Amino acid sequence: MHTSPATCLRRVRRLIDAGVIRRRVALLDPQKVGVSLTAFVEVTLDRQTAEAVAAFEERAAADPAVRQCHRIGAGPDFMLVVQARDMAAWQVVVRRLFTDDANVRNVKTFFSTHCAKLDTRVELPGA
C-alpha cells in the first residue's frame, strides 16, 4: 500500500497528539561522539518512603548522564543506564548521583564491553 507523504504526516501527527509517539529522535554512535563508557547501575536506597524514592528518581531522571531510569522490584530499587565520556567523567557522575546522596545505600555497576544490539522499537499488537 502506497501512502502519500501528506497522509503519512497527518497520521504521524495524530499519533503524536494521542501520545502514542512520545518523541522523534536520532540514534548517535556513542564512540563517534566521544562517549566511550556505558554503565548499567543497580541502586538500592536506604529509605524507600514514597518521598525518598520520588526524590532520587527525580534527580536521576534529570541528570544528563542518565539515559534510562527504571524503578524495579525484587532486588535493588532502581536500574540506571548511564553514559559518560570516560572514567574521569564517570567519577563525577558517581559523586553527583550516589556519593552526595545520603539515602543511597548500595550501588553496583556493570560496564558494557560490547553492544551487540540496541533497538528502541516497540512491537505493535497484531504486527
PDB file of C-alpha atoms in Angstrom:
ATOM      1  CA  MET A   1       0.000   0.000   0.000  1.00  0.00           C
ATOM      2  CA  HIS A   2       1.412   3.347  -1.019  1.00  0.00           C
ATOM      3  CA  THR A   3       0.560   6.407   1.044  1.00  0.00           C
ATOM      4  CA  SER A   4       1.238   9.984   0.098  1.00  0.00           C
ATOM      5  CA  PRO A   5       3.714  11.964   2.226  1.00  0.00           C
ATOM      6  CA  ALA A   6       0.917  14.316   3.320  1.00  0.00           C
ATOM      7  CA  THR A   7      -1.246  11.410   4.511  1.00  0.00           C
ATOM      8  CA  CYS A   8       1.713   9.874   6.320  1.00  0.00           C
ATOM      9  CA  LEU A   9       2.492  13.158   8.058  1.00  0.00           C
ATOM     10  CA  ARG A  10      -1.143  13.540   9.180  1.00  0.00           C
ATOM     11  CA  ARG A  11      -1.039  10.015  10.661  1.00  0.00           C
ATOM     12  CA  VAL A  12       2.211  10.747  12.484  1.00  0.00           C
ATOM     13  CA  ARG A  13       0.766  13.999  13.863  1.00  0.00           C
ATOM     14  CA  ARG A  14      -2.331  12.145  15.121  1.00  0.00           C
ATOM     15  CA  LEU A  15      -0.094   9.575  16.856  1.00  0.00           C
ATOM     16  CA  ILE A  16       1.922  12.381  18.458  1.00  0.00           C
ATOM     17  CA  ASP A  17      -1.255  14.175  19.583  1.00  0.00           C
ATOM     18  CA  ALA A  18      -2.602  10.908  21.041  1.00  0.00           C
ATOM     19  CA  GLY A  19       0.625  10.359  22.990  1.00  0.00           C
ATOM     20  CA  VAL A  20       1.491   7.132  21.142  1.00  0.00           C
ATOM     21  CA  ILE A  21       4.653   8.718  19.771  1.00  0.00           C
ATOM     22  CA  ARG A  22       6.487  10.294  22.717  1.00  0.00           C
ATOM     23  CA  ARG A  23       9.173  11.968  20.611  1.00  0.00           C
ATOM     24  CA  ARG A  24      11.260  11.513  17.489  1.00  0.00           C
ATOM     25  CA  VAL A  25      14.998  11.059  17.953  1.00  0.00           C
ATOM     26  CA  ALA A  26      18.195  10.232  16.112  1.00  0.00           C
ATOM     27  CA  LEU A  27      20.372   7.431  17.494  1.00  0.00           C
ATOM     28  CA  LEU A  28      24.002   8.542  17.553  1.00  0.00           C
ATOM     29  CA  ASP A  29      27.009   6.256  17.704  1.00  0.00           C
ATOM     30  CA  PRO A  30      28.449   6.980  21.184  1.00  0.00           C
ATOM     31  CA  GLN A  31      32.011   6.145  20.102  1.00  0.00           C
ATOM     32  CA  LYS A  32      31.883   8.621  17.224  1.00  0.00           C
ATOM     33  CA  VAL A  33      30.778  11.455  19.508  1.00  0.00           C
ATOM     34  CA  GLY A  34      33.352  10.712  22.204  1.00  0.00           C
ATOM     35  CA  VAL A  35      31.265   8.763  24.716  1.00  0.00           C
ATOM     36  CA  SER A  36      33.179   5.582  25.430  1.00  0.00           C
ATOM     37  CA  LEU A  37      31.631   4.351  28.678  1.00  0.00           C
ATOM     38  CA  THR A  38      28.182   2.822  29.220  1.00  0.00           C
ATOM     39  CA  ALA A  39      27.264   1.613  32.700  1.00  0.00           C
ATOM     40  CA  PHE A  40      24.320  -0.384  33.986  1.00  0.00           C
ATOM     41  CA  VAL A  41      23.835   0.657  37.602  1.00  0.00           C
ATOM     42  CA  GLU A  42      21.787  -1.025  40.329  1.00  0.00           C
ATOM     43  CA  VAL A  43      20.871   1.450  43.069  1.00  0.00           C
ATOM     44  CA  THR A  44      19.468   0.483  46.466  1.00  0.00           C
ATOM     45  CA  LEU A  45      18.134   3.236  48.689  1.00  0.00           C
ATOM     46  CA  ASP A  46      18.355   3.284  52.454  1.00  0.00           C
ATOM     47  CA  ARG A  47      14.784   4.555  52.892  1.00  0.00           C
ATOM     48  CA  GLN A  48      12.030   3.525  50.474  1.00  0.00           C
ATOM     49  CA  THR A  49       9.357   6.001  51.508  1.00  0.00           C
ATOM     50  CA  ALA A  50       7.354   7.408  48.624  1.00  0.00           C
ATOM     51  CA  GLU A  51       9.039  10.780  49.067  1.00  0.00           C
ATOM     52  CA  ALA A  52      12.574   9.338  49.206  1.00  0.00           C
ATOM     53  CA  VAL A  53      12.048   7.169  46.126  1.00  0.00           C
ATOM     54  CA  ALA A  54      10.475  10.049  44.196  1.00  0.00           C
ATOM     55  CA  ALA A  55      13.324  12.389  45.188  1.00  0.00           C
ATOM     56  CA  PHE A  56      16.011  10.008  43.920  1.00  0.00           C
ATOM     57  CA  GLU A  57      14.053   9.257  40.752  1.00  0.00           C
ATOM     58  CA  GLU A  58      13.655  12.953  40.002  1.00  0.00           C
ATOM     59  CA  ARG A  59      17.381  13.627  40.470  1.00  0.00           C
ATOM     60  CA  ALA A  60      18.430  10.616  38.400  1.00  0.00           C
ATOM     61  CA  ALA A  61      15.976  11.312  35.579  1.00  0.00           C
ATOM     62  CA  ALA A  62      17.135  14.943  35.388  1.00  0.00           C
ATOM     63  CA  ASP A  63      20.837  14.042  35.256  1.00  0.00           C
ATOM     64  CA  PRO A  64      22.308  14.498  31.752  1.00  0.00           C
ATOM     65  CA  ALA A  65      24.436  11.326  32.010  1.00  0.00           C
ATOM     66  CA  VAL A  66      21.445   9.082  32.790  1.00  0.00           C
ATOM     67  CA  ARG A  67      19.964   7.613  29.608  1.00  0.00           C
ATOM     68  CA  GLN A  68      17.381   5.385  31.304  1.00  0.00           C
ATOM     69  CA  CYS A  69      15.971   5.267  34.827  1.00  0.00           C
ATOM     70  CA  HIS A  70      13.778   2.342  35.857  1.00  0.00           C
ATOM     71  CA  ARG A  71      12.192   1.525  39.196  1.00  0.00           C
ATOM     72  CA  ILE A  72      12.467  -2.225  39.609  1.00  0.00           C
ATOM     73  CA  GLY A  73      11.169  -4.795  42.035  1.00  0.00           C
ATOM     74  CA  ALA A  74      12.554  -7.794  43.860  1.00  0.00           C
ATOM     75  CA  GLY A  75      16.080  -6.504  44.293  1.00  0.00           C
ATOM     76  CA  PRO A  76      17.559  -3.040  44.021  1.00  0.00           C
ATOM     77  CA  ASP A  77      15.236  -0.055  43.841  1.00  0.00           C
ATOM     78  CA  PHE A  78      16.479   1.357  40.535  1.00  0.00           C
ATOM     79  CA  MET A  79      18.317   0.306  37.407  1.00  0.00           C
ATOM     80  CA  LEU A  80      20.020   3.122  35.528  1.00  0.00           C
ATOM     81  CA  VAL A  81      21.746   3.203  32.168  1.00  0.00           C
ATOM     82  CA  VAL A  82      24.438   5.865  32.325  1.00  0.00           C
ATOM     83  CA  GLN A  83      26.813   7.096  29.640  1.00  0.00           C
ATOM     84  CA  ALA A  84      29.997   9.055  30.268  1.00  0.00           C
ATOM     85  CA  ARG A  85      32.874  10.288  28.158  1.00  0.00           C
ATOM     86  CA  ASP A  86      35.474   8.325  30.156  1.00  0.00           C
ATOM     87  CA  MET A  87      36.306   7.057  33.652  1.00  0.00           C
ATOM     88  CA  ALA A  88      37.041  10.565  34.972  1.00  0.00           C
ATOM     89  CA  ALA A  89      33.592  11.737  33.824  1.00  0.00           C
ATOM     90  CA  TRP A  90      32.088   8.588  35.367  1.00  0.00           C
ATOM     91  CA  GLN A  91      33.602   9.505  38.734  1.00  0.00           C
ATOM     92  CA  VAL A  92      31.927  12.919  38.549  1.00  0.00           C
ATOM     93  CA  VAL A  93      28.576  11.184  37.935  1.00  0.00           C
ATOM     94  CA  VAL A  94      29.206   8.836  40.886  1.00  0.00           C
ATOM     95  CA  ARG A  95      29.795  11.753  43.239  1.00  0.00           C
ATOM     96  CA  ARG A  96      26.863  13.740  41.910  1.00  0.00           C
ATOM     97  CA  LEU A  97      24.275  10.931  41.937  1.00  0.00           C
ATOM     98  CA  PHE A  98      25.403   8.463  44.577  1.00  0.00           C
ATOM     99  CA  THR A  99      28.084   9.707  46.981  1.00  0.00           C
ATOM    100  CA  ASP A 100      26.405  13.043  47.717  1.00  0.00           C
ATOM    101  CA  ASP A 101      23.001  11.383  48.354  1.00  0.00           C
ATOM    102  CA  ALA A 102      22.778  10.202  51.967  1.00  0.00           C
ATOM    103  CA  ASN A 103      19.837   7.951  51.036  1.00  0.00           C
ATOM    104  CA  VAL A 104      21.838   5.799  48.592  1.00  0.00           C
ATOM    105  CA  ARG A 105      22.802   2.639  50.465  1.00  0.00           C
ATOM    106  CA  ASN A 106      24.333   0.491  47.732  1.00  0.00           C
ATOM    107  CA  VAL A 107      25.459   0.933  44.128  1.00  0.00           C
ATOM    108  CA  LYS A 108      26.503  -1.946  41.890  1.00  0.00           C
ATOM    109  CA  THR A 109      27.865  -1.051  38.469  1.00  0.00           C
ATOM    110  CA  PHE A 110      28.359  -3.179  35.367  1.00  0.00           C
ATOM    111  CA  PHE A 111      30.295  -1.652  32.462  1.00  0.00           C
ATOM    112  CA  SER A 112      29.427  -2.568  28.905  1.00  0.00           C
ATOM    113  CA  THR A 113      32.340  -4.015  26.964  1.00  0.00           C
ATOM    114  CA  HIS A 114      30.416  -4.559  23.722  1.00  0.00           C
ATOM    115  CA  CYS A 115      26.897  -3.767  22.489  1.00  0.00           C
ATOM    116  CA  ALA A 116      25.602  -6.443  20.138  1.00  0.00           C
ATOM    117  CA  LYS A 117      22.121  -4.951  19.857  1.00  0.00           C
ATOM    118  CA  LEU A 118      20.437  -1.650  20.642  1.00  0.00           C
ATOM    119  CA  ASP A 119      16.840  -1.471  19.497  1.00  0.00           C
ATOM    120  CA  THR A 120      14.303   1.108  20.590  1.00  0.00           C
ATOM    121  CA  ARG A 121      11.329  -0.278  18.691  1.00  0.00           C
ATOM    122  CA  VAL A 122       8.120  -1.305  20.432  1.00  0.00           C
ATOM    123  CA  GLU A 123       6.254  -4.076  18.675  1.00  0.00           C
ATOM    124  CA  LEU A 124       2.656  -3.146  17.892  1.00  0.00           C
ATOM    125  CA  PRO A 125      -0.108  -5.624  18.706  1.00  0.00           C
ATOM    126  CA  GLY A 126      -1.046  -7.622  15.634  1.00  0.00           C
ATOM    127  CA  ALA A 127       2.102  -6.620  13.760  1.00  0.00           C
TER     128      ALA A 127
END
